[in-house]
């Protein structure tokens, strides 16, 4: 089963504390499954932990979360070598691809070495829902803000660009994120930038932003664009986007 349109769910969330397990999948991951249209069997999800170096202990935590949710979860690992002979064939059989957080700069470099930049475009066009959190959100855009290079946030501008926008994550929980997005949009380093508070996701059908959704009541998304200021330089304009609560 494939989504009706190429679909991306870009988030700053997806996990919650578990009961018998350390973590469980929260509403955003379940919404990615809903967007895929999967019915009649366990939803097939492949997790990519590239941005965190394919940590096996974390993959085990997700295996437990998947068991609780009734998902058929697999992992595409690239360290120290790909664990699958046919990465594209495997991804095309999935309902959802979920990309975890970490270093988006490292993720993009490693994906390109293995040709996943080209593969993901074909997987997206085939109707597999592409989703993820933090680095797993930014990667689908042209770029965004990242701490991949050190504690000081910087711009990353070489994303896969499936979506013709830039992306800001953790917009309400990391105080340096919002002012940096505003500065980078105003000076032209980033273009129109779509941002999410923690717990919020953005749903794109094709390249159109269809809606914002949230697993935390009251959280928002934002659209940041450049506009003319009082002087010769542009300034950033921030427009809040109400998010539909998934709970």
XYZ file of N, CA and C in Angstrom:
741
model
N 0.861 -1.193 0.000
C 0.000 0.000 0.000
C 0.887 1.229 0.000
N 0.611 2.193 -0.857
C 1.398 3.420 -0.921
C 0.487 4.614 -0.684
N 1.083 5.705 -0.213
C 0.333 6.940 -0.058
C -0.150 7.416 -1.426
N -1.257 8.169 -1.435
C -1.836 8.647 -2.689
C -0.908 9.607 -3.419
N -0.123 10.361 -2.659
C 0.819 11.319 -3.229
C 2.170 11.127 -2.554
N 3.257 11.568 -3.187
C 4.531 11.599 -2.461
C 4.333 12.378 -1.160
N 4.707 11.771 -0.037
C 4.362 12.316 1.274
C 5.577 12.349 2.187
N 5.730 13.475 2.883
C 6.786 13.628 3.884
C 6.157 14.141 5.172
N 6.579 13.569 6.300
C 6.210 14.064 7.620
C 7.495 14.456 8.337
N 7.729 15.756 8.453
C 8.966 16.301 9.025
C 8.680 16.789 10.437
N 9.388 16.261 11.445
C 8.980 16.492 12.818
C 10.108 16.911 13.753
N 9.649 17.402 14.905
C 10.513 17.584 16.077
C 9.971 16.723 17.220
N 9.616 15.480 16.920
C 9.043 14.614 17.941
C 8.953 13.187 17.476
N 8.016 12.443 18.107
C 7.779 11.067 17.695
C 7.963 10.025 18.769
N 8.556 10.392 19.913
C 8.817 9.419 20.971
C 8.200 9.889 22.287
N 7.940 8.926 23.167
C 7.504 9.219 24.529
C 8.049 8.136 25.451
N 8.039 8.401 26.738
C 8.465 7.394 27.708
C 7.499 6.218 27.677
N 8.056 5.011 27.806
C 7.228 3.828 27.753
C 6.799 3.342 29.124
N 5.945 2.328 29.125
C 5.528 1.691 30.356
C 6.495 0.585 30.722
N 6.487 -0.494 29.928
C 7.417 -1.597 30.149
C 8.715 -1.420 29.371
N 8.763 -0.438 28.500
C 9.966 -0.158 27.716
C 10.419 1.269 27.990
N 11.690 1.560 27.656
C 12.216 2.897 27.946
C 11.513 3.946 27.113
N 11.187 3.624 25.865
C 10.465 4.583 25.025
C 9.432 3.864 24.194
N 8.468 4.624 23.741
C 7.450 4.146 22.813
C 7.304 5.155 21.689
N 6.729 4.711 20.589
C 6.418 5.631 19.503
C 5.202 6.461 19.888
N 5.316 7.757 19.701
C 4.232 8.664 20.027
C 3.352 8.898 18.785
N 2.433 9.843 18.900
C 1.414 10.042 17.864
C 1.997 10.346 16.482
N 3.123 11.048 16.426
C 3.651 11.442 15.116
C 4.077 10.229 14.295
N 4.701 9.247 14.925
C 5.092 8.045 14.183
C 3.843 7.291 13.735
N 2.859 7.191 14.609
C 1.610 6.534 14.220
C 0.912 7.293 13.091
N 1.048 8.621 13.082
C 0.435 9.389 11.999
C 1.146 9.119 10.673
N 2.450 8.924 10.705
C 3.174 8.559 9.474
C 2.611 7.266 8.901
N 2.301 6.302 9.776
C 1.695 5.046 9.323
C 0.317 5.308 8.720
N -0.479 6.153 9.365
C -1.800 6.485 8.829
C -1.683 7.111 7.447
N -0.711 7.988 7.275
C -0.529 8.643 5.975
C -0.177 7.646 4.882
N 0.452 6.541 5.258
C 0.855 5.536 4.264
C -0.332 4.747 3.728
N -1.437 4.726 4.488
C -2.599 3.948 4.080
C -2.478 2.465 4.346
N -1.488 2.064 5.124
C -1.273 0.650 5.411
C -2.437 0.072 6.213
N -2.988 -1.056 5.754
C -4.085 -1.733 6.454
C -3.944 -3.241 6.289
N -4.547 -3.990 7.220
C -4.654 -5.433 7.069
C -3.430 -6.234 7.446
N -2.379 -5.589 7.900
C -1.146 -6.275 8.311
C -0.339 -5.313 9.163
N 0.711 -5.832 9.741
C 1.591 -4.967 10.528
C 2.273 -3.965 9.596
N 2.205 -2.659 9.904
C 2.877 -1.668 9.048
C 4.380 -1.917 8.991
N 4.936 -1.798 7.803
C 6.381 -2.000 7.612
C 7.098 -0.650 7.692
N 7.998 -0.530 8.633
C 8.760 0.702 8.843
C 10.245 0.364 8.844
N 11.018 1.121 8.107
C 12.468 1.013 8.191
C 13.027 2.237 8.880
N 13.867 1.993 9.870
C 14.529 3.055 10.632
C 15.945 3.240 10.106
N 16.343 4.501 9.940
C 17.730 4.833 9.619
C 18.308 5.652 10.757
N 19.360 5.154 11.364
C 20.044 5.845 12.452
C 21.370 6.425 12.029
N 21.513 6.721 10.741
C 22.782 7.209 10.199
C 23.306 8.418 10.950
N 22.418 9.353 11.295
C 22.842 10.607 11.919
C 23.468 10.384 13.290
N 23.179 9.245 13.916
C 23.780 8.906 15.200
C 24.818 7.814 15.098
N 25.234 7.457 13.898
C 26.261 6.439 13.721
C 25.736 5.018 13.834
N 24.437 4.807 13.571
C 23.845 3.460 13.625
C 24.110 2.772 14.960
N 23.718 3.428 16.039
C 23.941 2.870 17.371
C 23.023 1.669 17.593
N 23.626 0.510 17.795
C 22.841 -0.725 17.908
C 21.988 -0.736 19.172
N 22.455 -0.106 20.247
C 21.646 -0.088 21.476
C 20.359 0.691 21.258
N 20.442 1.766 20.450
C 19.236 2.545 20.205
C 18.292 1.791 19.271
N 18.864 1.077 18.309
C 18.033 0.254 17.437
C 17.263 -0.776 18.251
N 17.898 -1.314 19.275
C 17.213 -2.277 20.137
C 16.062 -1.627 20.897
N 16.247 -0.380 21.340
C 15.155 0.348 21.995
C 13.973 0.516 21.038
N 14.269 0.814 19.781
C 13.196 0.993 18.801
C 12.518 -0.333 18.468
N 13.283 -1.426 18.490
C 12.667 -2.738 18.289
C 11.602 -2.994 19.354
N 11.905 -2.633 20.599
C 10.935 -2.811 21.681
C 9.727 -1.894 21.488
N 9.988 -0.647 21.072
C 8.888 0.285 20.814
C 8.001 -0.234 19.687
N 8.602 -0.811 18.667
C 7.833 -1.347 17.554
C 6.983 -2.532 17.992
N 7.523 -3.371 18.863
C 6.748 -4.501 19.371
C 5.498 -4.015 20.102
N 5.652 -2.973 20.916
C 4.508 -2.421 21.646
C 3.454 -1.878 20.681
N 3.902 -1.233 19.596
C 2.968 -0.606 18.642
C 2.439 -1.564 17.582
N 3.009 -2.766 17.499
C 2.574 -3.703 16.475
C 3.130 -3.411 15.100
N 4.300 -2.786 15.035
C 4.936 -2.463 13.762
C 5.943 -3.545 13.372
N 6.108 -3.759 12.086
C 7.156 -4.604 11.538
C 8.338 -3.690 11.217
N 9.271 -3.571 12.163
C 10.367 -2.604 12.062
C 11.646 -3.282 11.606
N 12.317 -2.653 10.650
C 13.648 -3.087 10.220
C 14.589 -1.899 10.288
N 15.872 -2.145 10.144
C 16.883 -1.098 10.221
C 17.759 -1.146 8.977
N 17.978 0.022 8.385
C 18.971 0.151 7.321
C 20.200 0.795 7.929
N 21.222 -0.018 8.176
C 22.476 0.454 8.770
C 23.521 0.628 7.675
N 24.325 1.655 7.801
C 25.403 1.907 6.846
C 26.787 1.745 7.468
N 26.856 1.629 8.792
C 28.123 1.408 9.491
C 28.181 -0.034 9.973
N 29.285 -0.746 9.776
C 30.466 -0.314 9.052
C 30.352 -0.554 7.553
N 29.285 -1.250 7.167
C 28.936 -1.402 5.758
C 27.422 -1.562 5.697
N 26.806 -1.322 4.546
C 25.357 -1.511 4.458
C 24.971 -2.941 4.835
N 23.909 -3.065 5.598
C 23.461 -4.385 6.037
C 22.485 -5.036 5.062
N 22.202 -4.349 3.950
C 21.290 -4.880 2.939
C 21.959 -4.827 1.575
N 21.777 -5.878 0.772
C 22.337 -5.885 -0.578
C 21.579 -4.939 -1.502
N 20.255 -4.917 -1.378
C 19.405 -4.109 -2.258
C 18.670 -3.072 -1.411
N 19.316 -1.953 -1.146
C 18.718 -0.933 -0.299
C 17.456 -0.370 -0.932
N 17.512 -0.066 -2.210
C 16.351 0.525 -2.868
C 15.167 -0.431 -2.880
N 15.413 -1.688 -3.212
C 14.339 -2.664 -3.230
C 13.683 -2.810 -1.869
N 14.497 -2.820 -0.817
C 13.958 -2.926 0.536
C 13.115 -1.704 0.879
N 13.615 -0.521 0.597
C 12.888 0.700 0.941
C 11.574 0.802 0.171
N 11.549 0.346 -1.063
C 10.327 0.404 -1.858
C 9.242 -0.534 -1.319
N 9.617 -1.502 -0.503
C 8.647 -2.423 0.085
C 8.070 -1.904 1.403
N 8.545 -0.754 1.883
C 8.130 -0.232 3.177
C 6.898 0.662 3.048
N 6.195 0.826 4.177
C 5.138 1.821 4.266
C 5.695 3.174 4.687
N 6.655 3.148 5.606
C 7.229 4.365 6.168
C 8.732 4.194 6.317
N 9.466 5.233 6.029
C 10.879 5.346 6.404
C 10.960 6.369 7.521
N 11.574 5.981 8.638
C 11.723 6.887 9.782
C 13.204 7.132 10.024
N 13.620 8.400 9.955
C 15.025 8.779 10.108
C 15.210 9.455 11.455
N 16.140 8.944 12.235
C 16.358 9.461 13.583
C 17.280 10.682 13.560
N 17.385 11.338 14.704
C 18.166 12.565 14.818
C 19.654 12.318 15.036
N 20.384 13.428 15.112
C 21.842 13.389 15.261
C 22.472 14.440 14.369
N 23.526 14.077 13.687
C 24.251 15.002 12.818
C 23.709 14.943 11.398
N 22.996 15.984 10.985
C 22.460 15.993 9.631
C 23.569 16.151 8.605
N 24.649 16.856 8.945
C 25.763 17.010 8.007
C 26.415 15.657 7.718
N 26.640 14.869 8.762
C 27.230 13.551 8.569
C 26.269 12.632 7.823
N 24.994 12.694 8.177
C 23.978 11.883 7.508
C 23.995 12.131 6.003
N 23.976 13.388 5.606
C 23.930 13.722 4.181
C 25.177 13.234 3.456
N 26.322 13.373 4.089
C 27.569 12.928 3.453
C 27.569 11.415 3.255
N 27.179 10.677 4.289
C 27.185 9.215 4.195
C 26.129 8.732 3.207
N 24.949 9.332 3.242
C 23.920 8.926 2.285
C 24.401 9.108 0.852
N 25.068 10.204 0.581
C 25.516 10.457 -0.797
C 26.586 9.453 -1.224
N 27.440 9.048 -0.323
C 28.449 8.040 -0.642
C 27.779 6.755 -1.130
N 26.632 6.418 -0.533
C 25.945 5.171 -0.858
C 24.796 5.350 -1.848
N 24.663 6.541 -2.418
C 23.646 6.779 -3.431
C 22.232 6.906 -2.904
N 22.083 7.074 -1.592
C 20.736 7.172 -1.033
C 20.038 8.481 -1.381
N 20.790 9.511 -1.740
C 20.152 10.758 -2.160
C 19.286 10.510 -3.389
N 19.783 9.744 -4.336
C 19.005 9.435 -5.538
C 17.916 8.394 -5.237
N 18.248 7.428 -4.402
C 17.283 6.383 -4.060
C 16.066 6.966 -3.370
N 16.290 7.885 -2.431
C 15.162 8.412 -1.675
C 14.199 9.202 -2.546
N 14.683 9.846 -3.578
C 13.755 10.534 -4.481
C 12.826 9.524 -5.144
N 13.361 8.399 -5.590
C 12.517 7.387 -6.233
C 11.559 6.739 -5.223
N 12.029 6.518 -4.015
C 11.180 5.934 -2.974
C 10.037 6.878 -2.627
N 10.346 8.156 -2.503
C 9.333 9.191 -2.224
C 8.299 9.244 -3.346
N 8.760 9.251 -4.584
C 7.854 9.327 -5.725
C 6.981 8.077 -5.834
N 7.460 6.950 -5.288
C 6.686 5.706 -5.325
C 5.598 5.657 -4.259
N 5.578 6.628 -3.327
C 4.512 6.699 -2.340
C 4.864 6.172 -0.970
N 6.125 5.794 -0.739
C 6.553 5.444 0.616
C 6.656 6.743 1.419
N 6.059 6.776 2.602
C 6.083 7.985 3.424
C 7.479 8.157 4.016
N 8.093 9.307 3.761
C 9.390 9.652 4.341
C 9.146 10.523 5.562
N 9.745 10.158 6.682
C 9.476 10.862 7.931
C 10.721 10.824 8.805
N 10.704 11.633 9.855
C 11.819 11.605 10.792
C 11.786 12.785 11.728
N 12.755 12.788 12.620
C 12.826 13.782 13.683
C 14.173 14.491 13.636
N 14.166 15.806 13.788
C 15.378 16.618 13.899
C 16.221 16.479 12.625
N 17.403 15.872 12.696
C 18.177 15.645 11.473
C 17.359 14.874 10.451
N 16.490 13.976 10.946
C 15.605 13.212 10.070
C 14.456 14.020 9.516
N 14.349 15.272 9.931
C 13.412 16.232 9.346
C 14.140 17.129 8.350
N 15.250 17.711 8.792
C 15.994 18.672 7.963
C 16.440 18.054 6.646
N 16.785 16.767 6.669
C 17.397 16.134 5.498
C 16.537 16.221 4.246
N 15.213 16.262 4.392
C 14.333 16.266 3.223
C 14.226 17.653 2.579
N 14.696 18.681 3.266
C 14.600 20.065 2.796
C 15.895 20.492 2.095
N 15.928 21.755 1.661
C 17.173 22.293 1.097
C 18.228 22.435 2.178
N 17.807 22.781 3.405
C 18.755 22.950 4.497
C 18.039 23.409 5.746
N 18.809 23.950 6.675
C 18.242 24.413 7.933
C 19.351 24.783 8.897
N 19.054 24.711 10.185
C 20.052 25.019 11.208
C 20.454 23.732 11.919
N 21.729 23.641 12.289
C 22.246 22.396 12.840
C 23.386 22.658 13.811
N 23.545 21.735 14.767
C 24.732 21.732 15.622
C 25.701 20.636 15.190
N 25.617 20.210 13.927
C 26.488 19.157 13.407
C 27.963 19.507 13.497
N 28.279 20.793 13.466
C 29.680 21.220 13.386
C 30.251 21.643 14.732
N 29.432 21.609 15.779
C 29.885 22.028 17.097
C 28.747 22.678 17.866
N 29.022 23.123 19.096
C 27.962 23.688 19.940
C 27.275 24.910 19.345
N 28.014 25.710 18.568
C 27.404 26.884 17.939
C 26.624 26.445 16.708
N 25.352 26.803 16.671
C 24.513 26.427 15.538
C 24.989 27.100 14.257
N 24.890 26.368 13.169
C 25.250 26.887 11.851
C 24.207 26.466 10.833
N 24.314 27.045 9.662
C 23.427 26.659 8.564
C 23.984 25.423 7.867
N 23.089 24.566 7.431
C 23.413 23.508 6.485
C 22.548 23.758 5.260
N 23.141 23.696 4.076
C 22.425 24.114 2.867
C 22.482 23.068 1.751
N 22.883 21.845 2.085
C 23.020 20.818 1.048
C 22.109 19.626 1.314
N 20.882 19.902 1.799
C 19.921 18.828 2.017
C 19.482 18.187 0.707
N 18.661 17.144 0.812
C 18.218 16.436 -0.389
C 17.299 17.276 -1.257
N 16.674 18.304 -0.697
C 15.835 19.255 -1.447
C 14.660 18.584 -2.138
N 14.135 17.519 -1.549
C 12.858 17.014 -2.042
C 11.774 18.058 -1.834
N 11.915 18.827 -0.759
C 11.016 19.939 -0.469
C 11.752 21.250 -0.732
N 11.147 22.206 -1.450
C 11.842 23.429 -1.859
C 11.813 24.523 -0.795
N 12.043 24.121 0.444
C 12.049 25.056 1.574
C 13.232 24.690 2.460
N 13.431 25.494 3.512
C 14.379 25.142 4.559
C 13.598 24.790 5.821
N 14.305 24.269 6.828
C 13.621 23.669 7.971
C 14.307 24.065 9.276
N 13.475 24.427 10.250
C 13.965 24.711 11.592
C 13.310 23.771 12.586
N 14.111 23.050 13.361
C 13.594 22.087 14.331
C 13.826 22.592 15.755
N 13.142 21.968 16.713
C 13.288 22.299 18.144
C 13.160 23.810 18.373
N 12.146 24.381 17.746
C 12.040 25.836 17.662
C 11.730 26.474 19.005
N 11.066 25.743 19.888
C 10.694 26.317 21.183
C 11.552 25.825 22.337
N 12.367 24.807 22.125
C 13.103 24.210 23.242
C 14.582 24.571 23.270
N 15.123 25.044 22.160
C 16.532 25.439 22.096
C 16.573 26.929 21.744
N 16.891 27.777 22.709
C 16.673 29.223 22.541
C 17.460 29.869 21.410
N 18.525 29.231 20.932
C 19.311 29.851 19.847
C 18.747 29.565 18.466
N 17.807 28.629 18.389
C 17.297 28.222 17.077
C 16.513 29.341 16.384
N 15.544 29.920 17.080
C 14.670 30.909 16.451
C 15.450 32.129 15.948
N 16.301 32.783 16.780
C 17.004 33.966 16.260
C 17.940 33.645 15.103
N 18.527 32.447 15.104
C 19.406 32.102 13.989
C 18.600 31.911 12.710
N 17.461 31.231 12.808
C 16.613 31.097 11.624
C 16.242 32.473 11.082
N 15.856 33.385 11.955
C 15.476 34.726 11.511
C 16.648 35.422 10.810
N 17.828 35.310 11.385
C 18.993 35.979 10.785
C 19.336 35.369 9.430
N 19.311 34.051 9.331
C 19.689 33.381 8.088
C 18.656 33.607 6.987
N 17.395 33.708 7.354
C 16.364 34.023 6.359
C 16.498 35.471 5.905
N 16.751 36.378 6.844
C 16.875 37.798 6.492
C 18.066 38.050 5.581
N 19.179 37.325 5.799
C 20.369 37.593 4.971
C 20.415 36.723 3.714
N 19.410 35.875 3.520
C 19.322 35.093 2.290
C 20.034 33.763 2.310
N 20.677 33.415 3.422
C 21.324 32.104 3.501
C 20.287 30.988 3.410
N 19.160 31.182 4.082
C 18.028 30.268 3.973
C 16.878 30.975 3.274
N 16.086 30.220 2.564
C 14.883 30.761 1.949
C 13.693 30.603 2.881
N 12.514 30.452 2.320
C 11.338 30.221 3.150
C 11.592 29.007 4.038
N 11.431 29.193 5.338
C 11.811 28.166 6.301
C 10.598 27.769 7.135
N 10.360 26.453 7.202
C 9.240 25.905 7.960
C 9.778 25.294 9.240
N 9.236 25.725 10.380
C 9.807 25.388 11.688
C 8.778 24.680 12.555
N 9.284 23.847 13.482
C 8.402 23.085 14.349
C 8.846 23.194 15.800
N 7.861 23.464 16.674
C 8.084 23.274 18.099
C 8.270 21.787 18.383
N 8.833 21.459 19.538
C 8.955 20.055 19.909
C 7.572 19.420 20.011
N 7.426 18.265 19.372
C 6.147 17.576 19.356
C 5.298 17.857 18.139
N 5.786 18.694 17.236
C 5.019 19.105 16.056
C 5.608 18.486 14.798
N 4.740 18.158 13.854
C 5.169 17.656 12.559
C 4.496 18.415 11.426
N 5.152 18.449 10.278
C 4.634 19.102 9.078
C 4.383 18.036 8.015
N 3.166 18.012 7.482
C 2.774 17.045 6.462
C 2.833 17.708 5.096
N 3.597 17.110 4.192
C 3.709 17.608 2.820
C 3.166 16.555 1.864
N 2.253 16.986 1.017
C 1.779 16.139 -0.075
C 2.385 16.698 -1.352
N 3.236 15.904 -1.983
C 4.102 16.476 -2.992
C 4.996 17.494 -2.307
N 5.067 18.680 -2.849
C 5.882 19.729 -2.219
C 5.022 20.790 -1.535
N 3.734 20.496 -1.370
C 2.809 21.448 -0.757
C 2.641 21.122 0.722
N 2.804 22.136 1.580
C 2.545 21.958 3.000
C 1.043 21.800 3.197
N 0.620 20.585 3.588
C -0.804 20.292 3.720
C -1.344 20.687 5.080
N -0.598 20.385 6.161
C -1.034 20.756 7.499
C 0.089 20.538 8.488
N -0.080 21.144 9.653
C 0.781 20.883 10.806
C -0.006 20.046 11.801
N 0.665 19.090 12.428
C 0.033 18.221 13.427
C 0.924 18.198 14.660
N 0.331 17.875 15.802
C 1.109 17.866 17.037
C 0.662 16.742 17.962
N 1.633 16.204 18.699
C 1.335 15.230 19.743
C 1.337 15.891 21.122
N 1.563 17.201 21.169
C 1.563 17.970 22.421
C 0.578 19.128 22.250
N -0.487 19.167 23.027
C -1.483 20.238 22.848
C -0.860 21.629 22.958
N -1.292 22.518 22.089
C -0.874 23.908 22.155
C 0.399 24.255 21.430
N 1.117 23.263 20.910
C 2.348 23.555 20.182
C 2.025 24.009 18.763
N 2.992 24.719 18.137
C 2.766 25.355 16.845
C 3.869 25.026 15.848
N 3.575 25.296 14.597
C 4.582 25.364 13.542
C 4.656 26.819 13.072
N 5.660 27.112 12.247
C 5.878 28.499 11.816
C 6.416 28.513 10.389
N 6.039 29.548 9.659
C 6.615 29.838 8.345
C 7.383 31.141 8.470
N 8.685 31.106 8.147
C 9.534 32.289 8.255
C 9.991 32.682 6.849
N 9.713 33.914 6.469
C 10.077 34.425 5.150
C 10.751 35.783 5.297
N 11.427 36.200 4.260
C 12.077 37.507 4.257
C 11.136 38.548 3.672
N 11.172 39.741 4.235
C 10.407 40.847 3.680
C 11.232 42.116 3.812
N 10.850 43.146 3.077
C 11.588 44.397 3.116
C 11.476 45.036 4.502
N 12.599 45.556 4.997
C 12.609 46.255 6.278
C 12.534 47.758 6.089
N 12.740 48.473 7.174
C 12.719 49.929 7.107
C 13.934 50.475 6.362
N 15.047 49.741 6.433
C 16.264 50.160 5.748
C 16.497 49.325 4.501
N 17.752 49.268 4.038
C 18.061 48.545 2.803
C 18.045 47.024 2.969
N 18.127 46.533 4.212
C 18.224 45.097 4.426
C 16.854 44.484 4.699
N 16.693 43.224 4.275
C 15.463 42.493 4.543
C 15.411 42.061 6.002
N 14.233 41.813 6.478
C 14.037 41.287 7.824
C 13.184 40.027 7.706
N 13.212 39.206 8.757
C 12.437 37.970 8.759
C 11.030 38.223 9.269
N 10.084 37.596 8.609
C 8.678 37.656 9.036
C 8.253 36.250 9.437
N 7.732 36.112 10.660
C 7.329 34.807 11.183
C 5.808 34.708 11.254
N 5.276 33.676 10.627
C 3.830 33.428 10.628
C 3.543 32.123 11.362
N 2.816 32.149 12.486
C 2.481 30.903 13.179
C 1.477 30.083 12.385
N 1.603 28.768 12.492
C 0.696 27.836 11.826
C 0.091 26.942 12.902
N -1.222 26.980 13.037
C -1.883 26.152 14.048
C -1.701 24.678 13.700
N -1.421 23.875 14.715
C -1.202 22.437 14.520
C -2.386 21.634 15.064
N -2.847 20.687 14.299
C -3.968 19.827 14.716
C -3.455 18.784 15.721
N -4.146 18.691 16.832
C -3.734 17.769 17.883
C -4.111 16.346 17.500
N -3.164 15.432 17.601
C -3.373 14.055 17.195
C -3.838 13.159 18.343
N -3.841 13.665 19.563
C -4.167 12.828 20.712
C -5.650 12.475 20.780
